[in-house]
Tab-separated table of N, CA and C in Angstrom:
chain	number	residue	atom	x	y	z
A	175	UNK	N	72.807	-19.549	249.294
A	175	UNK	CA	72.348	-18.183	249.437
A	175	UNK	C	73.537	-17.298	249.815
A	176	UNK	N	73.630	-16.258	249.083
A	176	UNK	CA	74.870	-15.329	249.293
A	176	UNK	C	74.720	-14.380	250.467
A	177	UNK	N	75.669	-14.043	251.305
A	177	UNK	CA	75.737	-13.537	252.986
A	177	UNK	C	75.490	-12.300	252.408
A	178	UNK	N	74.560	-11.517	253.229
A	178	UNK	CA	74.210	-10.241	252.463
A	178	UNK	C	75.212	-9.540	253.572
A	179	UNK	N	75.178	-7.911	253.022
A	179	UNK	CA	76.867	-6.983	253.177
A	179	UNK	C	75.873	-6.514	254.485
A	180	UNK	N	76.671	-6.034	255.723
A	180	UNK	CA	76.820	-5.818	256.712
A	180	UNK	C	77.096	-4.090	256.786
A	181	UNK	N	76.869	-3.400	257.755
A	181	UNK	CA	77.359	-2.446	258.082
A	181	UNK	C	78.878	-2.999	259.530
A	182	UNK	N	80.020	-2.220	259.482
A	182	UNK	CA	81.043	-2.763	260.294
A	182	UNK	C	80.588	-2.141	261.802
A	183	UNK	N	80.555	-3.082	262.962
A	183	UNK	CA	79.562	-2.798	264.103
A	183	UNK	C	80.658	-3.790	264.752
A	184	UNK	N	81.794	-2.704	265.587
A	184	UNK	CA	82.588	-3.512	266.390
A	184	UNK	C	82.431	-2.549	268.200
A	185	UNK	N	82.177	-1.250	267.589
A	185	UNK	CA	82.081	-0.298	269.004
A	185	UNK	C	81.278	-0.588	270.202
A	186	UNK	N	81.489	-0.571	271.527
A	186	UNK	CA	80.318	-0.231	272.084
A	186	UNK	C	81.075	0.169	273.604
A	187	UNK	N	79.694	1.054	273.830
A	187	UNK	CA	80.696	1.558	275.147
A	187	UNK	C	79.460	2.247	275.734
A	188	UNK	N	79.645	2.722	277.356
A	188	UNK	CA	78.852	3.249	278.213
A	188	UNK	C	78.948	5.238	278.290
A	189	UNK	N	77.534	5.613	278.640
A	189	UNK	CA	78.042	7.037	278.577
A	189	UNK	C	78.953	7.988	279.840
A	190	UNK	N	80.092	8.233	280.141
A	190	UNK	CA	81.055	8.402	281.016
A	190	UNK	C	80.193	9.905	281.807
A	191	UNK	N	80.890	10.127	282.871
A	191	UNK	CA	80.602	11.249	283.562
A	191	UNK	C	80.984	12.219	283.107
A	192	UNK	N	82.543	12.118	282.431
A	192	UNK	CA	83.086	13.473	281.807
A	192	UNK	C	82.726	13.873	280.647
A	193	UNK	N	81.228	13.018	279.940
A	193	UNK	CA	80.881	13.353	278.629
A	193	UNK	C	79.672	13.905	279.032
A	194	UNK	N	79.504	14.531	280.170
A	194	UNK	CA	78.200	14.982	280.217
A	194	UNK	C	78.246	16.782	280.335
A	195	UNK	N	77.297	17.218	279.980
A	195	UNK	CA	77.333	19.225	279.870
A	195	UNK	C	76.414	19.150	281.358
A	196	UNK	N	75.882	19.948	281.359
A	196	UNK	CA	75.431	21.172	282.436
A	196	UNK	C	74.133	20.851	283.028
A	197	UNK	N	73.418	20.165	281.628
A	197	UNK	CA	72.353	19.695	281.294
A	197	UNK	C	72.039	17.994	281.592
A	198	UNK	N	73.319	17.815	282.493
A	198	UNK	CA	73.007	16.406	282.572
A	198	UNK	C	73.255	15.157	281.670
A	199	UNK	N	73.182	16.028	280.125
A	199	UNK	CA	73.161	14.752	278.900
A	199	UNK	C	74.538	15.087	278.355
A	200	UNK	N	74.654	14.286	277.316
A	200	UNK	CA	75.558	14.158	276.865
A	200	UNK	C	76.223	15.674	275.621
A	201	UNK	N	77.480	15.856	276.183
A	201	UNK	CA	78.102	17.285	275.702
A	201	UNK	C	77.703	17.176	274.018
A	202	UNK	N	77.317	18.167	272.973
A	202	UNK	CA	77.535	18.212	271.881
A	202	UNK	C	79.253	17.173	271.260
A	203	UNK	N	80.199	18.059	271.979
A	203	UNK	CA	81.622	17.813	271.670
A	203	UNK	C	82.044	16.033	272.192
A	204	UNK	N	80.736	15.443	273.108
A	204	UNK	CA	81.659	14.329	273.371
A	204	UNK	C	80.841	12.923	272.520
A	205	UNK	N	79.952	13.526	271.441
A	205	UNK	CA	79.571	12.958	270.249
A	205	UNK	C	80.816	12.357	269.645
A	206	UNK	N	80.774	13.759	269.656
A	206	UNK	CA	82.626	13.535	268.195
A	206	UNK	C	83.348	12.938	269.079
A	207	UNK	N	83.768	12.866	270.026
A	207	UNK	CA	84.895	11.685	270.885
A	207	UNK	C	84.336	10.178	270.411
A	208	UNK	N	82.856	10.022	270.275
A	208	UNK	CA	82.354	9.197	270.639
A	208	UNK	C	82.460	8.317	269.276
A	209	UNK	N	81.937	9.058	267.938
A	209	UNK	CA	81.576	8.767	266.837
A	209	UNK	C	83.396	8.802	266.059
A	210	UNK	N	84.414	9.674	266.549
A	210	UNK	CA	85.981	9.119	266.335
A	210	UNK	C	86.384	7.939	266.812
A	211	UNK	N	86.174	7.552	268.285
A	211	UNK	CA	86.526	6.675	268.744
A	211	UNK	C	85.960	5.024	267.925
A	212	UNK	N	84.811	5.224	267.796
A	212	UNK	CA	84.185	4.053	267.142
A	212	UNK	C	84.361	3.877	265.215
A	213	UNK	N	85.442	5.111	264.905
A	213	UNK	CA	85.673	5.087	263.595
A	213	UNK	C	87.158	4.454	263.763
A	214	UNK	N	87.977	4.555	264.706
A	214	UNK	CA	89.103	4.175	265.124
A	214	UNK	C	88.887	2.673	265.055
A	215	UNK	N	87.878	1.510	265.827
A	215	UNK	CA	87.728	0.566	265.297
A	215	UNK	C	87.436	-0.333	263.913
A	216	UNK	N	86.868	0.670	263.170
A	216	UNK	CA	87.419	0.563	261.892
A	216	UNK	C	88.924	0.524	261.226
A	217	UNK	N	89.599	1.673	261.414
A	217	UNK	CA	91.060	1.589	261.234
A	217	UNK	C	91.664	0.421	261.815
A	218	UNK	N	91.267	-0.201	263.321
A	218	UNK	CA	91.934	-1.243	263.515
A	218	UNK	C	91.707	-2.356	262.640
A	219	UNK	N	90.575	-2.415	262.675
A	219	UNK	CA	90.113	-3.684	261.735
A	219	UNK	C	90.682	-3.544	260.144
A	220	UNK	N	91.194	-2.437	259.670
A	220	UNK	CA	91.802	-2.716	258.268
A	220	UNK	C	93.233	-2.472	258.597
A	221	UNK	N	93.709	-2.775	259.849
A	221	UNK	CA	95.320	-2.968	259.908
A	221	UNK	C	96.095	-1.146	259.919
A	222	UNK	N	94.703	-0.241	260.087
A	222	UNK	CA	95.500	1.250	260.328
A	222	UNK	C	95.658	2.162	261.489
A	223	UNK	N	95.912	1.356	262.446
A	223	UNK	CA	95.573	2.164	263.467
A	223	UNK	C	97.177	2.419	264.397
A	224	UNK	N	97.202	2.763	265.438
A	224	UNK	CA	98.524	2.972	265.977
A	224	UNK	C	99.732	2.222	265.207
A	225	UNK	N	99.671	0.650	265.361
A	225	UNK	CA	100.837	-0.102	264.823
A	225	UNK	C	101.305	0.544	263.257
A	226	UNK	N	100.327	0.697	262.681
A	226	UNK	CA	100.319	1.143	261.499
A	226	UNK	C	101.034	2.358	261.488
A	227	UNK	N	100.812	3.149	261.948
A	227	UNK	CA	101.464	4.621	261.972
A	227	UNK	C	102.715	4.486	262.031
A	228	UNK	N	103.143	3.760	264.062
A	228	UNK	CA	104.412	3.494	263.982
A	228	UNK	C	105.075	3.025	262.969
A	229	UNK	N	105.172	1.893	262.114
A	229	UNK	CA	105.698	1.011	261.137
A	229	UNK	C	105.791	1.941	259.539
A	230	UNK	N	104.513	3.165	259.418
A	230	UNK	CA	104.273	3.690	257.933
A	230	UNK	C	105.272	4.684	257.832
A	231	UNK	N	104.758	4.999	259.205
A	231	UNK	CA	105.122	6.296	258.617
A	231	UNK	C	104.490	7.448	258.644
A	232	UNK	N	102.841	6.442	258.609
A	232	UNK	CA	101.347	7.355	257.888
A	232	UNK	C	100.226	7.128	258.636
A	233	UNK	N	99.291	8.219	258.401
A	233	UNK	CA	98.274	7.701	259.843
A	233	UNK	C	97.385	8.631	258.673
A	234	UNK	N	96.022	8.579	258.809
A	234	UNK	CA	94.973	9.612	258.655
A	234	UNK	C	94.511	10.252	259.600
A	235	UNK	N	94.578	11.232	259.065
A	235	UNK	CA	93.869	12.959	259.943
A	235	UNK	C	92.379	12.930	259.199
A	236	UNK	N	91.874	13.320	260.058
A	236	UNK	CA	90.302	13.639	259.945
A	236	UNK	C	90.101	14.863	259.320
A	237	UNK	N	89.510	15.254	258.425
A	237	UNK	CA	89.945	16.583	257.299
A	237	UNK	C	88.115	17.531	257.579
A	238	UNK	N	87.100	16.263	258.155
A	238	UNK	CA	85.949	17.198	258.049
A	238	UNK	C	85.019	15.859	258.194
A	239	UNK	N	83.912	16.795	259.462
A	239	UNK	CA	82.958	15.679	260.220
A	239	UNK	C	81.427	16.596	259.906
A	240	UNK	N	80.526	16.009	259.659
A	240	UNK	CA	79.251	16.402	259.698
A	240	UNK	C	78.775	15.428	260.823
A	241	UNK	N	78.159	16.131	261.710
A	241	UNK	CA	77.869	15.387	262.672
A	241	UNK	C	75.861	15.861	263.232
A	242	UNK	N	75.043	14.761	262.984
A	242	UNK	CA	73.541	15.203	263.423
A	242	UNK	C	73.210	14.895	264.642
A	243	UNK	N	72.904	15.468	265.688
A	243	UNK	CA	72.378	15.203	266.482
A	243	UNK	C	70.708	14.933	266.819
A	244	UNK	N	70.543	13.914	267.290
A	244	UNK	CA	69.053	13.527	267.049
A	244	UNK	C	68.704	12.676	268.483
A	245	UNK	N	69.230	12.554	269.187
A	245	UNK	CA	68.541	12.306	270.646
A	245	UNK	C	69.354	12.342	271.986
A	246	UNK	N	68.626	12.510	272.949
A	246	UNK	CA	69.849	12.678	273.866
A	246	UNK	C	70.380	11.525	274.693
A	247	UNK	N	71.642	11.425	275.126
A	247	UNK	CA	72.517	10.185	276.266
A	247	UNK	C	72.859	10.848	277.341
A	248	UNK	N	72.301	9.644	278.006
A	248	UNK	CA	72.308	9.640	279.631
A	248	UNK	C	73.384	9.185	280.091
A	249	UNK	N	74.155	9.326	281.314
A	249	UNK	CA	75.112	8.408	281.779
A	249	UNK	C	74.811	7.158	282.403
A	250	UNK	N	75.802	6.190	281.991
A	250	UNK	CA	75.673	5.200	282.142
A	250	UNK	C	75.192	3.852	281.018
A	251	UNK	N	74.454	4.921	279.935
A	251	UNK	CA	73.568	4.540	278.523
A	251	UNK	C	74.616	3.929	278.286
A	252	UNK	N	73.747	2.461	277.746
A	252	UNK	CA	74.838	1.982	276.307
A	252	UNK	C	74.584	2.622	275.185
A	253	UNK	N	75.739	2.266	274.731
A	253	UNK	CA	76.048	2.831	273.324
A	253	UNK	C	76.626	1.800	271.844
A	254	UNK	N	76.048	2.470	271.101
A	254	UNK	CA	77.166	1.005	270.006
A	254	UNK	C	77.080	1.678	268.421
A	255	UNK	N	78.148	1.414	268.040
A	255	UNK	CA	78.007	2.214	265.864
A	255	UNK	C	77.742	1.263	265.565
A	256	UNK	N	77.314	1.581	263.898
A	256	UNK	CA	77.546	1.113	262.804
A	256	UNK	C	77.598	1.824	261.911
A	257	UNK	N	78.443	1.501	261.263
A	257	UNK	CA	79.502	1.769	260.084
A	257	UNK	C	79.327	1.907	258.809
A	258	UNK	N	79.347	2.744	257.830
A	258	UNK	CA	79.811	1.946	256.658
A	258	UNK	C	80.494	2.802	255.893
A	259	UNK	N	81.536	2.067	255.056
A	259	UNK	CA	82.456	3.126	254.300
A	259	UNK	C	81.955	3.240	252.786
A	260	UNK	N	82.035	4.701	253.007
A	260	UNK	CA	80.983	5.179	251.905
A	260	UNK	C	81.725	4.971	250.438
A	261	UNK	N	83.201	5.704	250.408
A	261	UNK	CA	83.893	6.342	249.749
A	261	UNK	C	85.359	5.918	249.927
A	262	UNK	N	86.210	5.160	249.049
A	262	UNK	CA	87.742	5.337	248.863
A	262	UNK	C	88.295	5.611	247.822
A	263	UNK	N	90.155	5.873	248.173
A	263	UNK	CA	90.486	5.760	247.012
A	263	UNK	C	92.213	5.619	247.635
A	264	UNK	N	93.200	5.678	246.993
A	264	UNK	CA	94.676	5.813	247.233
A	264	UNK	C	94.954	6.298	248.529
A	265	UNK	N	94.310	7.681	248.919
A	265	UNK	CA	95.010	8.571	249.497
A	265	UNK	C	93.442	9.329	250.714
A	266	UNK	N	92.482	8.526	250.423
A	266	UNK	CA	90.913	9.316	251.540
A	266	UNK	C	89.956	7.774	251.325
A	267	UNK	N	89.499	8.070	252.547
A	267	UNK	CA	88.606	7.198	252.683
A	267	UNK	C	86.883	8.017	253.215
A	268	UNK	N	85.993	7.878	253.633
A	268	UNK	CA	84.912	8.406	254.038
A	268	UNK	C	84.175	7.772	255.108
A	269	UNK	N	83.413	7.941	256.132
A	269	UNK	CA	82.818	7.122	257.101
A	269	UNK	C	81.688	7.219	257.389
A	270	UNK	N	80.367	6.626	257.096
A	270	UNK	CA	79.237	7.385	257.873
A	270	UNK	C	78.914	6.109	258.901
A	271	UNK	N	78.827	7.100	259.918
A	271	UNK	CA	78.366	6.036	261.316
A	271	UNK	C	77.194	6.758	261.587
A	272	UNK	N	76.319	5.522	262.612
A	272	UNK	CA	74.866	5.944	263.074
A	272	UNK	C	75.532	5.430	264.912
A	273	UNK	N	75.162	6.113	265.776
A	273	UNK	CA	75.569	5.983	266.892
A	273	UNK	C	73.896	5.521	267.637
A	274	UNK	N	73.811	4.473	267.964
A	274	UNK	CA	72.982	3.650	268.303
A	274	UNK	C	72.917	3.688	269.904
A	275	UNK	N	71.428	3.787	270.517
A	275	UNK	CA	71.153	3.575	272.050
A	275	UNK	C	70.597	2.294	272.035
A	276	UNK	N	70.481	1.887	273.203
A	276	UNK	CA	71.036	0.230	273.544
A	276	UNK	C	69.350	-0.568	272.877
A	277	UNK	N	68.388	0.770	272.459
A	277	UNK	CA	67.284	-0.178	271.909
A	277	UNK	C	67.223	-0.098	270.428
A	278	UNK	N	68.162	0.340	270.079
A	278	UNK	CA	68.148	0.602	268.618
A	278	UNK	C	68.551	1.958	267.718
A	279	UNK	N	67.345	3.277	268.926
A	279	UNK	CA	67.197	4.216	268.394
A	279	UNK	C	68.271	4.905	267.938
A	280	UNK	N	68.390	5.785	267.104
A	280	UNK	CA	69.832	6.811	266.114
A	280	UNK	C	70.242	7.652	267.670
A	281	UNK	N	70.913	7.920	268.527
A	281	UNK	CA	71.544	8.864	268.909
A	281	UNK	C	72.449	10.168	267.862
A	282	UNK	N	72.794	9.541	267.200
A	282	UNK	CA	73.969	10.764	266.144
A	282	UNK	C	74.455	10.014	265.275
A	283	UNK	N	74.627	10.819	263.976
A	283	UNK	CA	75.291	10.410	262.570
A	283	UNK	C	76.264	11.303	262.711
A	284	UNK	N	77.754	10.390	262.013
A	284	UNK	CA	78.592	11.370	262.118
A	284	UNK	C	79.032	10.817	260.105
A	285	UNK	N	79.276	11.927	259.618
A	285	UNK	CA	80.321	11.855	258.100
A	285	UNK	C	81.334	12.263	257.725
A	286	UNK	N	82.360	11.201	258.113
A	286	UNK	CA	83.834	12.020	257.968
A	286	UNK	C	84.209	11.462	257.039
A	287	UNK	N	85.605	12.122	256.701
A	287	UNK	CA	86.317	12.386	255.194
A	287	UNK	C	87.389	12.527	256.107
A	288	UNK	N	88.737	11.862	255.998
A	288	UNK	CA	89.962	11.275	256.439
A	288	UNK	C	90.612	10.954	254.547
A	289	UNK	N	92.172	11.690	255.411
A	289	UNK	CA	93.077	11.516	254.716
A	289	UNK	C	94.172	10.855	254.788
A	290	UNK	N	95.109	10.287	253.772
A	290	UNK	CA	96.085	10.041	254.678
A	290	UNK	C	96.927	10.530	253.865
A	291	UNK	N	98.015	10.337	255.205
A	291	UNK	CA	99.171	11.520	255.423
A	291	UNK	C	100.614	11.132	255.741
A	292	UNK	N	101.493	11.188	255.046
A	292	UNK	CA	103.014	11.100	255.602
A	292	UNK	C	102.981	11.989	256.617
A	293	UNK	N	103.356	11.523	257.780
A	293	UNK	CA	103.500	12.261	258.787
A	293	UNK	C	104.964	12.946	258.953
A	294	UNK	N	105.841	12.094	258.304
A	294	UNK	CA	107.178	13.155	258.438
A	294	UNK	C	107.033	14.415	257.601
A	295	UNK	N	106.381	13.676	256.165
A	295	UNK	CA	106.037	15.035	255.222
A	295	UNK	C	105.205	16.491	255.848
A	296	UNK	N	104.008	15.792	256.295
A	296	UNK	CA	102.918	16.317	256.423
A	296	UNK	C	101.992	16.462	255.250
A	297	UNK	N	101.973	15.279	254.136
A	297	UNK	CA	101.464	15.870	252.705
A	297	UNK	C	101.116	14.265	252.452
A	298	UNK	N	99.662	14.439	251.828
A	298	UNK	CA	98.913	13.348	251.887
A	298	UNK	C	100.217	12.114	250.570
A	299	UNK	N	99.413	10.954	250.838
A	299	UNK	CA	100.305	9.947	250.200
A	299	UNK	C	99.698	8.554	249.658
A	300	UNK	N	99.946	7.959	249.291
A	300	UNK	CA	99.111	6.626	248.820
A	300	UNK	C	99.045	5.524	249.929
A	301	UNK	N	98.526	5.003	250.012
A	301	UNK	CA	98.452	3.744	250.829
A	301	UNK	C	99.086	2.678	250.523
A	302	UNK	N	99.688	1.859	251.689
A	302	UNK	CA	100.299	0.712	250.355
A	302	UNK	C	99.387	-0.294	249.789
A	303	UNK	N	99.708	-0.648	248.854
A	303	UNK	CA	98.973	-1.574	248.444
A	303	UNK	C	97.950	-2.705	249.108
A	304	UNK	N	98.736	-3.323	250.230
A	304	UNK	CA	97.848	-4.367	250.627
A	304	UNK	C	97.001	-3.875	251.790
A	305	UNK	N	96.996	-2.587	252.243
A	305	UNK	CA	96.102	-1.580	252.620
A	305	UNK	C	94.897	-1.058	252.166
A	306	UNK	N	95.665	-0.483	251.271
A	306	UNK	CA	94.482	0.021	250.035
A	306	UNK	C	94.003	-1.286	249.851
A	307	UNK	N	94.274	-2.732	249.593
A	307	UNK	CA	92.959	-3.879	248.840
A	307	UNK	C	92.289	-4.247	250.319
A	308	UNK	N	92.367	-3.651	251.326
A	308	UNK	CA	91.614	-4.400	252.749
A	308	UNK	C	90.660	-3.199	252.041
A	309	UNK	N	90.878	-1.945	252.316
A	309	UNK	CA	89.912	-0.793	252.089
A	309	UNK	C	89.324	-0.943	251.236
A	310	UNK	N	89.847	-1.620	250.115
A	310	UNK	CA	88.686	-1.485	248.699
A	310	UNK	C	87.626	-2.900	249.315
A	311	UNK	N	87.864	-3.690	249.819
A	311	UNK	CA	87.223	-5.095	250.080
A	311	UNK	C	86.573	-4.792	250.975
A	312	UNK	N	86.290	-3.271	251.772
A	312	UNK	CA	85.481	-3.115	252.828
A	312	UNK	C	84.590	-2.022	252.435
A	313	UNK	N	84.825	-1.583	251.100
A	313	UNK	CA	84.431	-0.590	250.447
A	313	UNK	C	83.108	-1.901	249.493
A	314	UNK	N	84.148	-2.524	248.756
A	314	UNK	CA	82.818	-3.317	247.927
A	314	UNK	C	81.721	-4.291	248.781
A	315	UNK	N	82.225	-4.529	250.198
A	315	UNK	CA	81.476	-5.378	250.763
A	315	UNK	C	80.132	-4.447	251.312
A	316	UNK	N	80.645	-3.314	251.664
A	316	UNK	CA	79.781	-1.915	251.775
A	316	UNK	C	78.692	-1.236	250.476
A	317	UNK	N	78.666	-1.690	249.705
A	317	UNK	CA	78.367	-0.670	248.248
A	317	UNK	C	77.000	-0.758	248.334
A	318	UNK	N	76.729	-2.746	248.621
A	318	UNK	CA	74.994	-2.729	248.563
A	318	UNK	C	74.111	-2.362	249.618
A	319	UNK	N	74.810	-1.703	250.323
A	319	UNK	CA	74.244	-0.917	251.634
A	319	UNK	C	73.446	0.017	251.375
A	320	UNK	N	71.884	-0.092	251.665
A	320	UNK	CA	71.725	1.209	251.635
A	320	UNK	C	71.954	2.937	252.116
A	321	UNK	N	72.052	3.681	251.552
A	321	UNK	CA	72.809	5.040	251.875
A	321	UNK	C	71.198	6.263	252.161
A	322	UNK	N	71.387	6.622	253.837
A	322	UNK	CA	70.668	7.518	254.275
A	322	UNK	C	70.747	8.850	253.655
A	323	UNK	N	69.257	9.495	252.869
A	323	UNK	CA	68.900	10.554	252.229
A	323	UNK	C	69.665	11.393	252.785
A	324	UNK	N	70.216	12.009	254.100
A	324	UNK	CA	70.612	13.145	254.083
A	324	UNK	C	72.081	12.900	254.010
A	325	UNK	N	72.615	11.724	254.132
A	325	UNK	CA	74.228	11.409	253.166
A	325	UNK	C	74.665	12.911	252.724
A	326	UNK	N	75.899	13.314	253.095
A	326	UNK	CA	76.141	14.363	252.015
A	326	UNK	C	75.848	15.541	251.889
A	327	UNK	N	74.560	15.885	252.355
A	327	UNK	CA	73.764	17.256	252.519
A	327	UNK	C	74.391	18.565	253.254
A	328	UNK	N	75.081	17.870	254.025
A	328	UNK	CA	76.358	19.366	255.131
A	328	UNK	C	74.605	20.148	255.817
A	329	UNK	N	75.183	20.846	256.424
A	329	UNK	CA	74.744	21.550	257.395
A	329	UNK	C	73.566	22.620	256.658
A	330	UNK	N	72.247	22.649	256.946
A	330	UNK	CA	71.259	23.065	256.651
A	330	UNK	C	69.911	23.693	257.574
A	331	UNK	N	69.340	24.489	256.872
A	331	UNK	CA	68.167	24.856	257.901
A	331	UNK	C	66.815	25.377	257.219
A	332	UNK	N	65.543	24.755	257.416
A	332	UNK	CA	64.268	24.978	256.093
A	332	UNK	C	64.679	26.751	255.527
A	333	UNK	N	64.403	26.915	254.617
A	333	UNK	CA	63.508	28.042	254.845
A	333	UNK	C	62.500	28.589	254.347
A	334	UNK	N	61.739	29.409	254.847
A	334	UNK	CA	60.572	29.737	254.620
A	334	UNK	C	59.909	30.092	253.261
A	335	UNK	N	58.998	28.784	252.979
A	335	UNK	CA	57.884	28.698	251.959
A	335	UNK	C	59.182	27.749	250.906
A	336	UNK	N	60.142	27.192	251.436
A	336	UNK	CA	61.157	26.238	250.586
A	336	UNK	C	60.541	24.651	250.747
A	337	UNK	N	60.445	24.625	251.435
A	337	UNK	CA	59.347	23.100	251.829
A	337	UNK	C	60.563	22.195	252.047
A	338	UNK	N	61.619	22.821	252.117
A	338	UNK	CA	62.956	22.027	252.867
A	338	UNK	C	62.956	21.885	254.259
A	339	UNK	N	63.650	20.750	254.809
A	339	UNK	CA	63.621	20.398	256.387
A	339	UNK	C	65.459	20.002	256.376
């Protein structure tokens, strides 16, 4: 029987004091710390993360995040992603994570689009090769994943007598 494809689920972490607003829960802004940080374990796991930079040359910049918010974190909450890479190619990769509370439920989706970048240049660049084949091998191990309806959609709001949500 063939191992069916996985979403990549290496993150997990507690909700800190300094990620909290006014309100007690967790800041809008310390989502995105939250949902970067756990995309960063991805990069480690395909060999791109700090060492990589030092040694390339090249690192990816984050070019654009859609981020949903859908329940709130407490301090102290666990936390944990999963992953999956939607989209590659030479020079961008794509990420959609679901940011998970410790019983399952969605806390936040985040969808980023990362580039990469000569950093001496400042001007995007190819990957090397045996880079790019970890990414494509985490890309095809990803494909039979199913992909959440609002994938893609960017930032929206019904409107009236549209029967959109």
């Amino acid at each position: 029987m063939d191992e069916q494809p996985t979403p990549f689920s290496a993150y997990r972490t507690q909700v800190r004091v300094e990620w909290l607003d006014y309100n007690g829960h967790m800041h809008d802004a310390s989502y995105a710390i939250v949902l970067s940080d756990a995309n960063e374990e991805v990069f480690a796991a395909l060999g791109l993360s700090v060492d990589y930079r030092a040694t390339a040359g090249a690192s990816f910049y984050t070019v654009e995040c859609h981020i949903r918010y859908l329940a709130e974190c407490s301090l102290g909450q666990g936390l944990s992603a999963s992953t999956i890479m939607v989209a590659a190619d030479e020079r961008k990769l794509r990420l959609y994570t679901e940011l998970l509370h410790e019983d399952g439920r969605t806390a936040a989706t985040g969808d980023s689009l990362y580039l990469h970048v000569d950093t001496a240049l400042g001007a995007t660049t190819a990957m090397p090769s045996d880079r790019h084949d970890c990414v494509q091998d985490m890309l095809c191990a990803h494909a039979g994943l199913p992909r959440p309806a609002h994938l893609g959609l960017g930032v929206g709001a019904a409107r009236a007598g549209s029967g959109n949500t």
